[in-house]
mmCIF file with all atom_site columns, C-alpha atoms in Angstrom:
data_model
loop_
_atom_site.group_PDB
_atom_site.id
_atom_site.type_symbol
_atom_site.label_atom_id
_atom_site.label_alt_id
_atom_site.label_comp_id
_atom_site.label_asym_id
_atom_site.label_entity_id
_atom_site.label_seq_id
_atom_site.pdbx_PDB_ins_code
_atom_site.Cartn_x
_atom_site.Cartn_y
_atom_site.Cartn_z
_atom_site.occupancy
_atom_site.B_iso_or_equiv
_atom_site.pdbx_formal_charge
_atom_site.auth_seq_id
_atom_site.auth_comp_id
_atom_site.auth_asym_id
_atom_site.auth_atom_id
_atom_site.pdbx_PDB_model_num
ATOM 1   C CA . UNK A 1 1   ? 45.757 96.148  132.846 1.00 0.00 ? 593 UNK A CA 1
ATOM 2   C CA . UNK A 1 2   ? 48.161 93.027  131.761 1.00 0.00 ? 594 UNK A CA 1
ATOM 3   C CA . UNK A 1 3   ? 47.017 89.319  132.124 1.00 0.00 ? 595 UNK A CA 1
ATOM 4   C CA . UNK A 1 4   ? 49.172 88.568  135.207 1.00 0.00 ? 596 UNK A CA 1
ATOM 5   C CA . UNK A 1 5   ? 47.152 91.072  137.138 1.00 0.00 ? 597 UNK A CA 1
ATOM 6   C CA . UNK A 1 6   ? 43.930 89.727  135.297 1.00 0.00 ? 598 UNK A CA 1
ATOM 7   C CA . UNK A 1 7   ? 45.242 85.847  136.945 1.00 0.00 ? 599 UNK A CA 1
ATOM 8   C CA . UNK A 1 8   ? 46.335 87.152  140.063 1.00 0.00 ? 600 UNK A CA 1
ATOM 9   C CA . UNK A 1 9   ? 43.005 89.547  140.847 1.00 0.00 ? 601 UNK A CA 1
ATOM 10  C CA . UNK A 1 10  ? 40.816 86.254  139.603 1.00 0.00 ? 602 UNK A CA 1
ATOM 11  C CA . UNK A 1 11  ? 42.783 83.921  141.886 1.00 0.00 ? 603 UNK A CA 1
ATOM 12  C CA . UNK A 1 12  ? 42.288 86.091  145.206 1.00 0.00 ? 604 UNK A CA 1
ATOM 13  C CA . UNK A 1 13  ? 38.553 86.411  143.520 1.00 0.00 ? 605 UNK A CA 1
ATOM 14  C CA . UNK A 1 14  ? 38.253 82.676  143.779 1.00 0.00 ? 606 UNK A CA 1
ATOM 15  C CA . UNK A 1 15  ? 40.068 82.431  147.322 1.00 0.00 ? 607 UNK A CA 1
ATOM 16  C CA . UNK A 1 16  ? 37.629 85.428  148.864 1.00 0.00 ? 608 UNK A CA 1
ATOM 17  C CA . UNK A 1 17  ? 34.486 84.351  147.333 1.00 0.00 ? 609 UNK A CA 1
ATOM 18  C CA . UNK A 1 18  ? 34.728 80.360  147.819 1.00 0.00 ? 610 UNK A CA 1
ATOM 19  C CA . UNK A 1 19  ? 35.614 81.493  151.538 1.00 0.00 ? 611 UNK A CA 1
ATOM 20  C CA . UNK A 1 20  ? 31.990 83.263  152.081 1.00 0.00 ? 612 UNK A CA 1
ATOM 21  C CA . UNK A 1 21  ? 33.807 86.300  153.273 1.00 0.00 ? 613 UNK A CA 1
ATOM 22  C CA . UNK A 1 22  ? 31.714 89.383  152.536 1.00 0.00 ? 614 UNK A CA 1
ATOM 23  C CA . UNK A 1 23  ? 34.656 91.797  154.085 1.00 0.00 ? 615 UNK A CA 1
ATOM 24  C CA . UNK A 1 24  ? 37.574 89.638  151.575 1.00 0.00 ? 616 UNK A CA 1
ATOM 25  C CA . UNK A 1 25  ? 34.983 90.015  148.889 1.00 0.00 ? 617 UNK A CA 1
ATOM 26  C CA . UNK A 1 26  ? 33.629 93.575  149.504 1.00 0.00 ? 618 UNK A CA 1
ATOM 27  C CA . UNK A 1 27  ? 37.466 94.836  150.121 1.00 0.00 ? 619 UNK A CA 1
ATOM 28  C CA . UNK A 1 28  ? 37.981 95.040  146.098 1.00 0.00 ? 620 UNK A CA 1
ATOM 29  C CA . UNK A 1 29  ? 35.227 96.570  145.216 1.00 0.00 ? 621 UNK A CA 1
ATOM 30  C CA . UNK A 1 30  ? 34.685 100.648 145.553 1.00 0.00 ? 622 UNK A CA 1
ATOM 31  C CA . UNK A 1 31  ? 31.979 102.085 147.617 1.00 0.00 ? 623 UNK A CA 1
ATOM 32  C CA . UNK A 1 32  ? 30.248 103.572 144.493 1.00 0.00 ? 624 UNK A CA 1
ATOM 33  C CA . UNK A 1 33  ? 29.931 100.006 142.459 1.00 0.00 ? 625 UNK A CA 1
ATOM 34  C CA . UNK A 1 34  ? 27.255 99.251  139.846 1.00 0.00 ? 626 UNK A CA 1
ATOM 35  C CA . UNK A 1 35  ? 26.518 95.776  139.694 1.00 0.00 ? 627 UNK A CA 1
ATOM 36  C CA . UNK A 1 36  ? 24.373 94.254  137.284 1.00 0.00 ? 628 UNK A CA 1
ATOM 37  C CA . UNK A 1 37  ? 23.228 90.623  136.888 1.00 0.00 ? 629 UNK A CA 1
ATOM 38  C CA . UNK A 1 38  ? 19.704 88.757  135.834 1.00 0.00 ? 630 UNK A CA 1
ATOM 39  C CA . UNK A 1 39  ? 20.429 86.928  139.518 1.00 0.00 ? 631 UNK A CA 1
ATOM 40  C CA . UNK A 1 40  ? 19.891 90.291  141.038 1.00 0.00 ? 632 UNK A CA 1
ATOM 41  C CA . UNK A 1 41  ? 16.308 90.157  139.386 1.00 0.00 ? 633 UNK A CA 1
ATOM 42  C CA . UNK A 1 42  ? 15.792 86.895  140.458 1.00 0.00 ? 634 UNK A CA 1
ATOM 43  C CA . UNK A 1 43  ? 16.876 87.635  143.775 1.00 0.00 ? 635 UNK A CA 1
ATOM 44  C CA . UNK A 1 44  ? 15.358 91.075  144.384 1.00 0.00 ? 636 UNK A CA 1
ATOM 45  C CA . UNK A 1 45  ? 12.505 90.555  141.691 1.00 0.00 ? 637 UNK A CA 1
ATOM 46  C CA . UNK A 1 46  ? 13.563 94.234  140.315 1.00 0.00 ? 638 UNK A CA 1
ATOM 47  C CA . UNK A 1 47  ? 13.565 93.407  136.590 1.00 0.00 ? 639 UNK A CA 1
ATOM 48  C CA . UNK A 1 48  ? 16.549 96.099  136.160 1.00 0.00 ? 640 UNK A CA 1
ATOM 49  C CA . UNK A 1 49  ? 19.177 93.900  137.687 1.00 0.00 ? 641 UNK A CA 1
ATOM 50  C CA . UNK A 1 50  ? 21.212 96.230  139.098 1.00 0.00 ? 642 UNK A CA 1
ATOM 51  C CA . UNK A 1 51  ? 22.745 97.773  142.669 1.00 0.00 ? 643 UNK A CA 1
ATOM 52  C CA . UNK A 1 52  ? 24.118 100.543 143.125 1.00 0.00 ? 644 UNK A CA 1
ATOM 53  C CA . UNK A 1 53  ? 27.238 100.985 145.984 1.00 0.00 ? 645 UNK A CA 1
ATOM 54  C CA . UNK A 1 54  ? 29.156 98.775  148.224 1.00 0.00 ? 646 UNK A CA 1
ATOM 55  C CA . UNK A 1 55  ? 26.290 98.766  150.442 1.00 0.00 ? 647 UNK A CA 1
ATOM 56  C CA . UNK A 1 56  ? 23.653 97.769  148.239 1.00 0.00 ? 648 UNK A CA 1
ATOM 57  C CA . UNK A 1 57  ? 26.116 95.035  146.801 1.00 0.00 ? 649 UNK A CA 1
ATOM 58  C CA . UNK A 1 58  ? 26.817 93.833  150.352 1.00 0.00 ? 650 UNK A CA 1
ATOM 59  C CA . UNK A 1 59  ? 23.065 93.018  150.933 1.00 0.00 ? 651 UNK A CA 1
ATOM 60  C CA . UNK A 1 60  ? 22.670 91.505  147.381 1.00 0.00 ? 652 UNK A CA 1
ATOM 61  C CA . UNK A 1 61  ? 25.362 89.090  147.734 1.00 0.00 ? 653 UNK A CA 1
ATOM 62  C CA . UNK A 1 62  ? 24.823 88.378  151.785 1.00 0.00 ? 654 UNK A CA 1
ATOM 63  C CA . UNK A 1 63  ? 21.123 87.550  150.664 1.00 0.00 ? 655 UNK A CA 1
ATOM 64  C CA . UNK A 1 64  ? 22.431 85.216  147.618 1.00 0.00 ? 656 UNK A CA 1
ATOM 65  C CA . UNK A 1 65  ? 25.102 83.270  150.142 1.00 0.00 ? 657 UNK A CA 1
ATOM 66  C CA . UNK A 1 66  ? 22.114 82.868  152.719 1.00 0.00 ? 658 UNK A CA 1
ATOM 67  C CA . UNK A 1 67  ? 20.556 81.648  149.691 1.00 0.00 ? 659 UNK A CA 1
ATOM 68  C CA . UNK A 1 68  ? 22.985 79.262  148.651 1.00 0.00 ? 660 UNK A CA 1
ATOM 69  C CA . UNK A 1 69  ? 25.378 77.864  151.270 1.00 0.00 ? 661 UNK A CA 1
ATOM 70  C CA . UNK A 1 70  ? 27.119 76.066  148.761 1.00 0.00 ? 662 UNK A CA 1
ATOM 71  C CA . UNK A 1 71  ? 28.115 78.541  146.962 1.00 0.00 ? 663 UNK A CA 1
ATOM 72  C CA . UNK A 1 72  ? 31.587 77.941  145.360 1.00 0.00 ? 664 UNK A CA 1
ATOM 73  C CA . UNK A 1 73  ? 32.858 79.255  141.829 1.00 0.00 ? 665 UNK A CA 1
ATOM 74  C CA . UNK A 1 74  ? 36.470 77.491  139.967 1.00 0.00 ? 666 UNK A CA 1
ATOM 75  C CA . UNK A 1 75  ? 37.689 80.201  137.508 1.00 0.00 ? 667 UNK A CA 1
ATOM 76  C CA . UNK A 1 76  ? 38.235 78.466  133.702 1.00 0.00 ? 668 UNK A CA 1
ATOM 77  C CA . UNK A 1 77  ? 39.590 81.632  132.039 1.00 0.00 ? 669 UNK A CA 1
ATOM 78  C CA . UNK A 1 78  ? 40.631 85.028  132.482 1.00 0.00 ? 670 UNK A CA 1
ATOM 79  C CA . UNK A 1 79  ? 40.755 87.977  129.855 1.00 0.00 ? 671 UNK A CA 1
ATOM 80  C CA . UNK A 1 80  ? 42.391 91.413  130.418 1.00 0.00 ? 672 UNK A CA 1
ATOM 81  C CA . UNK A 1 81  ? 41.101 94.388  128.644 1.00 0.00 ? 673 UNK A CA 1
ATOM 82  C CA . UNK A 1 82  ? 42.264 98.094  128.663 1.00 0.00 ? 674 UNK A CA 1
ATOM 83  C CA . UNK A 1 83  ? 40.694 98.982  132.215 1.00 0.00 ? 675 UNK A CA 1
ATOM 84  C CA . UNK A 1 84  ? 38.679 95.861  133.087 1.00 0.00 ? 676 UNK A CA 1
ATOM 85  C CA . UNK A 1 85  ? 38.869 91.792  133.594 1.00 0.00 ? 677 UNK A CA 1
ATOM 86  C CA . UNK A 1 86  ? 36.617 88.708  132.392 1.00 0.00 ? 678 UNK A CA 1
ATOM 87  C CA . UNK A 1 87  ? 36.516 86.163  134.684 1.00 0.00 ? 679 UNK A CA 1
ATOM 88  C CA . UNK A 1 88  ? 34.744 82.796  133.171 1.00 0.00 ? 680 UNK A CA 1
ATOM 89  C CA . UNK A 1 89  ? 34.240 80.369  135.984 1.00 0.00 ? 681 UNK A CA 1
ATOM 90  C CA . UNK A 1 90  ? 31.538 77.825  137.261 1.00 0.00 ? 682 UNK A CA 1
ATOM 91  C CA . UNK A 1 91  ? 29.621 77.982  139.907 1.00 0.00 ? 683 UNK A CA 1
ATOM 92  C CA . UNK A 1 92  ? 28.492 74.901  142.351 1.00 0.00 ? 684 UNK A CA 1
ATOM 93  C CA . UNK A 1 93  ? 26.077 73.643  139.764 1.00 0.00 ? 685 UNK A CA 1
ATOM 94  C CA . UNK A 1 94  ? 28.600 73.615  136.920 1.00 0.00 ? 686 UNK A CA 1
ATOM 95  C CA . UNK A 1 95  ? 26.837 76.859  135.665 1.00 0.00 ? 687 UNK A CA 1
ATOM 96  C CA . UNK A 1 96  ? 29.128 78.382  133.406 1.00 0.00 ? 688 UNK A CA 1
ATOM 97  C CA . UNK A 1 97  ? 29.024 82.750  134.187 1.00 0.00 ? 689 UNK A CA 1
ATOM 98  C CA . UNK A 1 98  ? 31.294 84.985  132.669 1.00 0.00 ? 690 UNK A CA 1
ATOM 99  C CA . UNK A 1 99  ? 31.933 88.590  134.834 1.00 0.00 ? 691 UNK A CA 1
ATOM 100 C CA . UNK A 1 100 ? 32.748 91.056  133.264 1.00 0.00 ? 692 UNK A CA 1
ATOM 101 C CA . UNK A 1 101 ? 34.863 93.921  136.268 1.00 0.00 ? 693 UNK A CA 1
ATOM 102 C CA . UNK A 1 102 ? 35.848 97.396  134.883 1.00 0.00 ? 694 UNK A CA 1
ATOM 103 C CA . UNK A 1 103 ? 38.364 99.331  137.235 1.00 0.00 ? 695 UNK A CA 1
ATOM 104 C CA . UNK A 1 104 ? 38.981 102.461 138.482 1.00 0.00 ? 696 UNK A CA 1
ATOM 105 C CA . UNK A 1 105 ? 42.354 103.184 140.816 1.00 0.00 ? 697 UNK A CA 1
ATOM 106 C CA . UNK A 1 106 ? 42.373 99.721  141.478 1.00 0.00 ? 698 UNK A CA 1
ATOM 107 C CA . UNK A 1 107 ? 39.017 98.872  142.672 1.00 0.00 ? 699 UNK A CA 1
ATOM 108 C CA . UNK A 1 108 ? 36.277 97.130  140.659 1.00 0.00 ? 700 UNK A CA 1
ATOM 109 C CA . UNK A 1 109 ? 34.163 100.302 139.547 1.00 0.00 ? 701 UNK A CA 1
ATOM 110 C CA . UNK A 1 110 ? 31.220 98.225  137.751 1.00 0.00 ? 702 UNK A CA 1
ATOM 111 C CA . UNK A 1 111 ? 30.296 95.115  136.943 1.00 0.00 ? 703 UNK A CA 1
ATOM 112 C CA . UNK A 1 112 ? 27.922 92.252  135.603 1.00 0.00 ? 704 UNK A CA 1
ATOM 113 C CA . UNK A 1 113 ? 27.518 88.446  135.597 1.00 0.00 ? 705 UNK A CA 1
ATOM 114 C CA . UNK A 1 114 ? 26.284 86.965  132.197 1.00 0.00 ? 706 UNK A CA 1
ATOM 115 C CA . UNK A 1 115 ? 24.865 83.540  132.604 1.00 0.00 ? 707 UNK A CA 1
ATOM 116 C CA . UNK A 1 116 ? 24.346 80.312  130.141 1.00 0.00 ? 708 UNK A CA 1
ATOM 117 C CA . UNK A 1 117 ? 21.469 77.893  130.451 1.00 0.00 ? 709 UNK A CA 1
ATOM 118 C CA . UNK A 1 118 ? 22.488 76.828  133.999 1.00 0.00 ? 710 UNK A CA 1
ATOM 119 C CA . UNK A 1 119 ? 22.084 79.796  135.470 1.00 0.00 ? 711 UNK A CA 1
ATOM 120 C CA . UNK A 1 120 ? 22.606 79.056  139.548 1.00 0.00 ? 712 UNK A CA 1
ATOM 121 C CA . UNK A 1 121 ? 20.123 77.547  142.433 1.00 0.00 ? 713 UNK A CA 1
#
């Protein structure tokens, strides 16, 4: 994976999620995702953090924009790695979360949000 793709993917990121669209969101992510993040815990109140598939996902983050109708991230930063991303961004409480997306034929494979002190509402 090179940086432009790394911009590019976290740009359309930005676009899909700031628009609430579950489908725009959803449509880069494979059906057999592993998401982790402590606001699945919060959310959920399963200490392990973590979906598993698109489905799963889909009710995770539909529950979390319910949750927050404000929702809206800016990306800061972007890192590329061999087969995966970091996006660093903020979210609509100037939360600062870094996600970390690992790909597999093109499609975000697994992931997980690491949060600072502001963590989200």
């Amino acid at each position: 994976m090179d940086l432009d793709f790394a911009r590019r993917f976290a740009a359309q990121w930005q676009d899909d999620w700031n628009s609430h669209d579950l489908d725009r969101i959803l449509a880069h992510y494979h059906d057999d995702v592993t998401f982790s993040s402590p606001m699945i815990a919060r959310l959920t109140g399963d200490p392990a953090g973590t979906v598993h598939g698109k489905a799963a996902l889909r009710a995770y983050w539909a529950a979390g924009i319910q949750r927050i109708p404000d929702l809206r991230f800016e990306v800061m930063d972007v890192r590329a790695s061999v087969d995966a991303l970091v996006i660093d961004y903020l979210n609509q409480i100037g939360g600062r979360v870094s996600e970390v997306l690992t790909f597999r034929d093109g499609l975000v494979a697994a992931g997980f949000g690491a949060y600072g002190e502001t963590p989200a509402n």
